[in-house]
Coordinates of C-alpha atoms and ligand atoms in Angstrom, one line a residue:
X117 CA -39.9 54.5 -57.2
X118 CA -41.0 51.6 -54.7
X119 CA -43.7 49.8 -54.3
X120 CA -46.5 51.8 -51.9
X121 CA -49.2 49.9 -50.6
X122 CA -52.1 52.7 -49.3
X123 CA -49.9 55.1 -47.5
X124 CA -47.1 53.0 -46.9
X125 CA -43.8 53.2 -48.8
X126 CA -42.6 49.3 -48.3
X127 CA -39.1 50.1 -49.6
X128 CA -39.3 52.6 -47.3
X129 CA -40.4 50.6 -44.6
X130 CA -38.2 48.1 -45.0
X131 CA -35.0 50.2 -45.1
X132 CA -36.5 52.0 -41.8
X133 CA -36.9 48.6 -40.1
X134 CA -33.5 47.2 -40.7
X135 CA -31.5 50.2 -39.7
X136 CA -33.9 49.5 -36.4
X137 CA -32.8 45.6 -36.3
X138 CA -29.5 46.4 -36.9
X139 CA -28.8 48.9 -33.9
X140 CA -30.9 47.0 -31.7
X141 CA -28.3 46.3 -28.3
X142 CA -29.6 43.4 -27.1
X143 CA -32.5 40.7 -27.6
X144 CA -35.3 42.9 -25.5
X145 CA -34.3 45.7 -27.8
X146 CA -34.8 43.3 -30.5
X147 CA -38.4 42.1 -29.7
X148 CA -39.5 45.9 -29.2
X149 CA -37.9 46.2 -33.0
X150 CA -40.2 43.4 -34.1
X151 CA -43.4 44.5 -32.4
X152 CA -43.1 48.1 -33.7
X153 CA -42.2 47.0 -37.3
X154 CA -44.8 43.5 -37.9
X155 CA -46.6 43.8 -34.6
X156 CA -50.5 43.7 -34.5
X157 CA -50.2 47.7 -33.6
X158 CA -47.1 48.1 -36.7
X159 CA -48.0 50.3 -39.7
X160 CA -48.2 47.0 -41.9
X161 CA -50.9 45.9 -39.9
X162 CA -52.6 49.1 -40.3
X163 CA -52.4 48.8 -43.9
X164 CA -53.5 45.5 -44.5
X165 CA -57.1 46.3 -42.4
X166 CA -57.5 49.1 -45.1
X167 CA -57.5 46.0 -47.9
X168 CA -61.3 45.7 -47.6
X169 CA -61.6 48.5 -49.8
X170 CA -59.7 47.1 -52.5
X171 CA -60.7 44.6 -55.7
X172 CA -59.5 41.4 -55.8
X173 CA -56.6 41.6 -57.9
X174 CA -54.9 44.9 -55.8
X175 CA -55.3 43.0 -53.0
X176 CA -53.4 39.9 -54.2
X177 CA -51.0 41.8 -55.0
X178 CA -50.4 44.0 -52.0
X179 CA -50.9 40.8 -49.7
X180 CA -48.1 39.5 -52.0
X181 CA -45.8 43.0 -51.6
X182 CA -46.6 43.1 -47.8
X183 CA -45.9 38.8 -47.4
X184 CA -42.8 40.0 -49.1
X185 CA -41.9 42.7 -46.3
X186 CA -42.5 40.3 -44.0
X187 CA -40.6 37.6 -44.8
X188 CA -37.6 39.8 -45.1
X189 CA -38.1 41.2 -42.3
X190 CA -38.5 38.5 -40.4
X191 CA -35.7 36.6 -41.5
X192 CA -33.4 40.0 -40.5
X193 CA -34.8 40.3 -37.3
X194 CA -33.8 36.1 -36.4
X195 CA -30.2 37.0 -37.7
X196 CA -29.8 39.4 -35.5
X197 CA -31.6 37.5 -32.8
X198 CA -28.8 34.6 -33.4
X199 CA -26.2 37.1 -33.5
X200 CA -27.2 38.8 -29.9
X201 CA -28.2 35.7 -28.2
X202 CA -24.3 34.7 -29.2
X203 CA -23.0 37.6 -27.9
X204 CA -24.9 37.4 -24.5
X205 CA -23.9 33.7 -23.7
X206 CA -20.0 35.0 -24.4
X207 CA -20.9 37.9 -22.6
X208 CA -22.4 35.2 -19.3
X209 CA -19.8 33.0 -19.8
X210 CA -17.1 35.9 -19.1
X211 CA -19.2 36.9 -16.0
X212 CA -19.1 33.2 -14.7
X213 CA -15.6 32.6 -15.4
X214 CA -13.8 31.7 -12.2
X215 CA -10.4 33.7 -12.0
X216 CA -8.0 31.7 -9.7
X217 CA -6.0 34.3 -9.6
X218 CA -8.2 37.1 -8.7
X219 CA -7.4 38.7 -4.9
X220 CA -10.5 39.4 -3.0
X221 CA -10.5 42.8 -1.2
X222 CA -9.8 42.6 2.6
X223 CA -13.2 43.9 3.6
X224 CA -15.0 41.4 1.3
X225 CA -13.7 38.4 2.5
X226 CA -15.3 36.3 4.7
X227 CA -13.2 35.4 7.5
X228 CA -11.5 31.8 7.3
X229 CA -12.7 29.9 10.4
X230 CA -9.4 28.2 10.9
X231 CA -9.1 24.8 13.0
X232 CA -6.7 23.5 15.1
X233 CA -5.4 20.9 17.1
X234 CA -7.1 18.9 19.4
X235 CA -6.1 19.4 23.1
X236 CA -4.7 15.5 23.1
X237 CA -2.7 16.6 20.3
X238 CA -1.4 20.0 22.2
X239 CA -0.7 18.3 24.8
X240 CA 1.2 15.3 23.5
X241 CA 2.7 17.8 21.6
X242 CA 4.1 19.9 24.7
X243 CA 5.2 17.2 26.9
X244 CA 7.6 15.7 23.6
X245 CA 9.1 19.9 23.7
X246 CA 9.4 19.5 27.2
X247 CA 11.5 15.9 26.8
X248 CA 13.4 16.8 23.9
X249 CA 14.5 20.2 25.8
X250 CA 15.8 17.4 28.4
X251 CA 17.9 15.5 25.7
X252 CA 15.4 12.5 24.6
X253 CA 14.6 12.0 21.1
X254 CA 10.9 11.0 19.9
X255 CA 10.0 7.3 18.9
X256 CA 6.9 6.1 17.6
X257 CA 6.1 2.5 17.9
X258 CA 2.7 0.0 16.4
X259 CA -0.3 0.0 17.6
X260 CA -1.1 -3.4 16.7
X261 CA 1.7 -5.5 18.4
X262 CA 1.9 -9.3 19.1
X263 CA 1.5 -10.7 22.7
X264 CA 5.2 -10.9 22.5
X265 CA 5.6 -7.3 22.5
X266 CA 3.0 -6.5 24.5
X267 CA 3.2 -9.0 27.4
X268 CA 6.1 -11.6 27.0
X269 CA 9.1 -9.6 26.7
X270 CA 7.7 -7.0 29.3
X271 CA 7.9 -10.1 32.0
X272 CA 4.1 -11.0 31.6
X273 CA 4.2 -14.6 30.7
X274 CA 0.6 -16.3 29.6
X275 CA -0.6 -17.1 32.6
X276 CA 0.8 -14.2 34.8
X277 CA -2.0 -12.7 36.9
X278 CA -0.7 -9.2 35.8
X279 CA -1.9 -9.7 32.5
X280 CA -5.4 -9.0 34.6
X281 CA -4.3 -5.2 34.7
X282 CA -4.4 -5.0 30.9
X283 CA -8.1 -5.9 30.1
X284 CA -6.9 -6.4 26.3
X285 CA -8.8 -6.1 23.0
X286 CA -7.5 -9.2 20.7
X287 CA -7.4 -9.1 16.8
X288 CA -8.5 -12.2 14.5
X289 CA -5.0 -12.5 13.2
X290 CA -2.7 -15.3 13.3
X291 CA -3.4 -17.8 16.5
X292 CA -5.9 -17.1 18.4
X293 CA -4.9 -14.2 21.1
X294 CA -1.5 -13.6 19.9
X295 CA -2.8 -10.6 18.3
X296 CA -3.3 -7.2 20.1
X297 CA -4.4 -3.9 20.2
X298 CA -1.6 -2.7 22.2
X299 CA -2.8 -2.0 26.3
X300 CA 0.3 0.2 26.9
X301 CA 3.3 2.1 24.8
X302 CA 5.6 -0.2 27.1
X303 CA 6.2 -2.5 23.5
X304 CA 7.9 -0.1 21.7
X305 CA 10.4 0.2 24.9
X306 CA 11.1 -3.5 23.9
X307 CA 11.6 -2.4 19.8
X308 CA 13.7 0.3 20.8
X309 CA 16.2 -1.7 22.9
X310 CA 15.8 -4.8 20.2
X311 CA 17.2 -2.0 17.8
X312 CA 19.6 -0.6 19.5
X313 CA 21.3 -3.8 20.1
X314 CA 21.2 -4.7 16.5
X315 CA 22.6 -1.6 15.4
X316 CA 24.7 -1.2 18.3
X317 CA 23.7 2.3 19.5
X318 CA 23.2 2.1 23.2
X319 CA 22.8 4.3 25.2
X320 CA 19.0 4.9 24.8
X321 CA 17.3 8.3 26.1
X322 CA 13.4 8.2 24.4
X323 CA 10.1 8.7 24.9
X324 CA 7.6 7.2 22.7
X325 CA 4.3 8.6 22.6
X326 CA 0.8 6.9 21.5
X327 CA -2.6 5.1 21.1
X328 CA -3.3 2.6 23.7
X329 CA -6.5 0.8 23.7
X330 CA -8.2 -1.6 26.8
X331 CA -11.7 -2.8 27.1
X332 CA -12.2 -0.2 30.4
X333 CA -15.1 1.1 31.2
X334 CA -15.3 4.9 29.9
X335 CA -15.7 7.0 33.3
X336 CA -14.9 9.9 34.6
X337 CA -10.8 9.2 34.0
X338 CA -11.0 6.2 31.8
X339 CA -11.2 6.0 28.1
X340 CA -11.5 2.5 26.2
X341 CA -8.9 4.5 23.4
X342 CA -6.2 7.0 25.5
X343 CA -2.8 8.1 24.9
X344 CA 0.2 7.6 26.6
X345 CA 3.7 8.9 26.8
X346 CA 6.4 6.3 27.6
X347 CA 10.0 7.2 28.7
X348 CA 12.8 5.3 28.5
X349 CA 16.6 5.6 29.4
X350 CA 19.3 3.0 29.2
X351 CA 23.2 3.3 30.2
X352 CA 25.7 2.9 32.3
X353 CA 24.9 4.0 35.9
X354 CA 21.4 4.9 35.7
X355 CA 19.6 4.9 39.3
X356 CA 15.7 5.7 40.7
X357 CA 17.4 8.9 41.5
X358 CA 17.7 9.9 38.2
X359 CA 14.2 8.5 37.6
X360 CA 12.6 11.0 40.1
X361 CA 14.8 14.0 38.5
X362 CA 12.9 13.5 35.0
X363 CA 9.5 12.8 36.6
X364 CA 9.9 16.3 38.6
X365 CA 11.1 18.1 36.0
X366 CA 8.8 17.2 33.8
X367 CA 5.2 17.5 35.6
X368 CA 6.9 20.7 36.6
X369 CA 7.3 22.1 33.1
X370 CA 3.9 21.0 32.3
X371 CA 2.0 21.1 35.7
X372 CA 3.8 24.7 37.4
X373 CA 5.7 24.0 40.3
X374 CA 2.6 24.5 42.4
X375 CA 1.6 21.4 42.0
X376 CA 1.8 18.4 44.9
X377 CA 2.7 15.3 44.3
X378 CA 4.2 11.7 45.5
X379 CA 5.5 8.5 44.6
X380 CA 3.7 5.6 45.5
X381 CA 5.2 1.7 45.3
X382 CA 3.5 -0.2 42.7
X383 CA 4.0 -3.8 40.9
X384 CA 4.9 -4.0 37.2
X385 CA 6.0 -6.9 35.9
X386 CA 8.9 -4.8 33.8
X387 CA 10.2 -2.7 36.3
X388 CA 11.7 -3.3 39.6
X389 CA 11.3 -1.2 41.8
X390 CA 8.8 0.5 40.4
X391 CA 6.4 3.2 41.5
X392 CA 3.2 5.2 40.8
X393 CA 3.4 9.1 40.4
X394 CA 0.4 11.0 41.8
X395 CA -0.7 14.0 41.6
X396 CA -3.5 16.0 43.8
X397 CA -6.7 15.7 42.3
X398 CA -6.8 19.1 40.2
X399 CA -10.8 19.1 40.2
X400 CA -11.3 19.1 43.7
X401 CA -7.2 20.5 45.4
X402 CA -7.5 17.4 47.2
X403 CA -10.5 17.4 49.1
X404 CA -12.0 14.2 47.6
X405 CA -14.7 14.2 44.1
X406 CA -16.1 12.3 41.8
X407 CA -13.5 12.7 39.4
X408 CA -10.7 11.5 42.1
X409 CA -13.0 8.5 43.5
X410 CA -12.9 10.8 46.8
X411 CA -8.7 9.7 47.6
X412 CA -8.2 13.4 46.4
X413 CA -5.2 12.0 44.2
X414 CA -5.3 11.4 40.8
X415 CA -2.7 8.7 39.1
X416 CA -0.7 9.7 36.1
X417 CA 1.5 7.2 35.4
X418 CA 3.5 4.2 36.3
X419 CA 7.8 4.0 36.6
X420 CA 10.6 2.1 37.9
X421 CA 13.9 0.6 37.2
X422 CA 13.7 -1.4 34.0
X423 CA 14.1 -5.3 35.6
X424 CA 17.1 -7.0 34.6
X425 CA 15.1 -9.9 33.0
X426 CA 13.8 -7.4 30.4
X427 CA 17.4 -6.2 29.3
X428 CA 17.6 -10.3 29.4
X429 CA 14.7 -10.8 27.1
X430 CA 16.3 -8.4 24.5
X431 CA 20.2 -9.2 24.6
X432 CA 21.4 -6.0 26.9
X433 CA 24.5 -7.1 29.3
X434 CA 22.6 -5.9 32.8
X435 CA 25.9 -6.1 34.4
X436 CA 27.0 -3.0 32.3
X437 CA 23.5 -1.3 31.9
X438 CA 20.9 -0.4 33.8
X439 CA 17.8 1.9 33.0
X440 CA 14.6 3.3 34.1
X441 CA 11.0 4.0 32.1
X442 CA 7.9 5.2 32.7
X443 CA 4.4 5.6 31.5
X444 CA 2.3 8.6 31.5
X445 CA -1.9 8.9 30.7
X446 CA -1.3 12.1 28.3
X447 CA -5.2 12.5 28.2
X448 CA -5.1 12.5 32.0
X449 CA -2.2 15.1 32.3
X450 CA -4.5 17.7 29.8
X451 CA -7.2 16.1 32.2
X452 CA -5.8 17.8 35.7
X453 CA -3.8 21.0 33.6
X454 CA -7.6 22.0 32.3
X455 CA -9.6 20.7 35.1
X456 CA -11.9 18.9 33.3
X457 CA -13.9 17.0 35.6
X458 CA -15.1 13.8 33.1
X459 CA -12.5 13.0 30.6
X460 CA -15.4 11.6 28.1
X461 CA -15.8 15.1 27.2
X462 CA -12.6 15.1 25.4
X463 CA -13.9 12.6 23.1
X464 CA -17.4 13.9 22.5
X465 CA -16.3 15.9 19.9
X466 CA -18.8 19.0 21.3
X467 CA -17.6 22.0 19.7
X468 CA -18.2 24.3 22.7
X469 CA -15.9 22.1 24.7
X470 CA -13.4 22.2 21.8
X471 CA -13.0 25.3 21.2
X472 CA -12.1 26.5 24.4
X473 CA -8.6 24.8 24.0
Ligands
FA5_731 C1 1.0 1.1 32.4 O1 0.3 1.2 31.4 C2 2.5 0.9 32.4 N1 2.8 0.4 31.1 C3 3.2 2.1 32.8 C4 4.7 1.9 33.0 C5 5.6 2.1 32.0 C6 5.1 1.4 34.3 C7 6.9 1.9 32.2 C8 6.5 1.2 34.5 C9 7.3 1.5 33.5 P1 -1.0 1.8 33.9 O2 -1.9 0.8 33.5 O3 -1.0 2.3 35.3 O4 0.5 1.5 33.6 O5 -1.2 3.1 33.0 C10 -0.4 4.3 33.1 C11 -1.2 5.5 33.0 O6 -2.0 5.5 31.7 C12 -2.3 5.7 34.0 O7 -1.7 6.3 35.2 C13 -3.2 6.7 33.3 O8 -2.7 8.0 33.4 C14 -3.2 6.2 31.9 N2 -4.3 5.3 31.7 C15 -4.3 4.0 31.9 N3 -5.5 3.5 31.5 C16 -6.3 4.5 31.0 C17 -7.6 4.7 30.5 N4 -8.4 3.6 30.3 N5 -8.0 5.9 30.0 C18 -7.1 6.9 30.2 N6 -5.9 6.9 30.7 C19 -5.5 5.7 31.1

């Protein structure tokens, strides 16, 4: 027979309250367990107000019997606590996992917003489909080059007023001003030839696209950092003729054969003849803008017959070869194909102007 203490059966009690504990689900269950078994509003506190009515020596020992309840029951109900609490975090930690593997339903997933290339890149990247369809092969070239490259062996000498055309950013390497930012691809016409007399594999048919930097004033066609496309062919028999061929089949792959254009005589130091190939101003159709300086023409590039003091400079026998090469602003072809008025905004990195490309 157990203990009873008033009405209460503790053994009774007890037993009730662990099968309680023991089913409780989770750690809110729990805490309703412990407030309806040793809460203020439990049957054990209901008891011990009755002890009033009890001598001193019933109610140490109740008070003992109930301390003893308790105790046990207290120390069941933080078992179980520890044993829940466990079984949540597990149960958390299996929630949070991240499954690389898992495949998200189509009509969850956010869609991607996928980049792309910037026009200058497009564009660069069309006009080398529209060479290589011709026959030339790509080259790629430094874009830190020495004045040698850059001006000597292209027929600039030190004091040669054409060096006035290039306004050229110099590096603090080496001597001072030997160093440059390249102002043109025209150097890597002079590795490429270098090259292919070393390894002996004239003829050359190229074009070398790139970075070229000059300290110009950003305006409406100008960028201090622009991109050009260089061209250049060496072998036996080569004449302007077949300079004007490329040039015009070229723009027209890129530009539609809608478009107007003309050669114009020009000076460069490397080339002789050599030429300028304009096209009309695609902001305004020729009527004369801001964009065009009001000539209604717009410049893309220079071209001529590669001067016989160049192959010279690099070991080629000009009695047996002859070439042509040009050079063409790739920003200012995207320029007149898109009709963008100010070529700065290519550069401004505006989304909205991005995008549209
Ligand atoms: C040259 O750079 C010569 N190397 C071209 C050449 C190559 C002539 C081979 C003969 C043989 P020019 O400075 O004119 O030439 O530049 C050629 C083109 O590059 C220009 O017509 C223009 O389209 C582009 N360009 C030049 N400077 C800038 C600039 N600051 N910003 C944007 N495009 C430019």
């Amino acid at each position: 027979m157990g203990v009873t203490v008033g009405t209460l059966d503790l053994d009774a009690y007890v037993g009730a309250a662990d099968a309680a504990i023991r089913a409780a689900s989770s750690t809110d269950a729990l805490d309703a367990v412990a407030a309806e078994y040793l809460g203020k509003k439990s049957q054990l506190a209901l008891v011990q107000r009755t002890f009033g009515s009890l001598s001193d020596e019933e109610k140490r020992t109740a008070g003992a019997a109930l301390q003893q309840v308790r105790s046990t029951l207290d120390g069941a109900i933080s078992g179980r606590r520890e044993a829940l609490a466990a079984a949540e975090r597990l149960e958390q930690l299996e929630a949070d996992r991240l499954d690389l593997t898992e495949v998200v339903p189509a009509q969850v997933r956010r869609p991607l917003r996928r980049g792309h290339q910037h026009l200058i890149s497009q564009t660069q990247a069309e006009l080398e489909d529209v060479f290589v369809g011709m026959g030339f092969t790509v080259a790629d070239g430094p874009e830190v080059e020495t004045d040698w490259y850059n001006f000597e062996a292209l027929n600039i000498p030190p004091a040669h007023p054409a060096r006035g055309m290039w306004d050229t950013f110099y590096l603090e390497l080496g001597d001072p001003e030997t160093v440059v930012l390249r102002t043109h691809t025209s150097p890597v016409q002079v590795h490429l030839m270098e090259e292919a007399v070393a390894n002996n594999t004239l003829p050359i048919h190229a074009v070398m696209p790139g970075r070229c930097f000059r300290r110009d004033t950003p305006d409406a066609r100008h960028l201090h950092t622009f991109h050009q496309i260089e061209g250049l062919v060496i072998d036996e028999g080569i004449t302007f003729t077949d300079l004007a061929g490329v040039i015009q089949t070229f723009t027209t792959a890129y530009f539609g054969p809608a478009m107007s254009s003309r050669l114009r005589p020009a000076f460069f130091p490397f080339t002789e003849p050599s030429a300028e190939f304009e096209i009309t101003c695609a902001i305004c159709q020729g009527a004369g803008c801001r964009t065009c300086s009001q000539t209604g023409w717009i410049e893309l590039g220079g071209c001529g017959m590669v001067d016989p003091a160049v192959l010279d400079a690099v070991g080629i026998d000009a009695t047996r070869y002859s070439g042509f090469a040009f050079g063409f602003g790739i920003d200012r072809c995207a320029q007149m194909r898109y009709q963008i008025a100010d070529m700065r905004a290519l550069v401004e990195n505006d989304l909205r102007f991005v995008e549209q490309f």
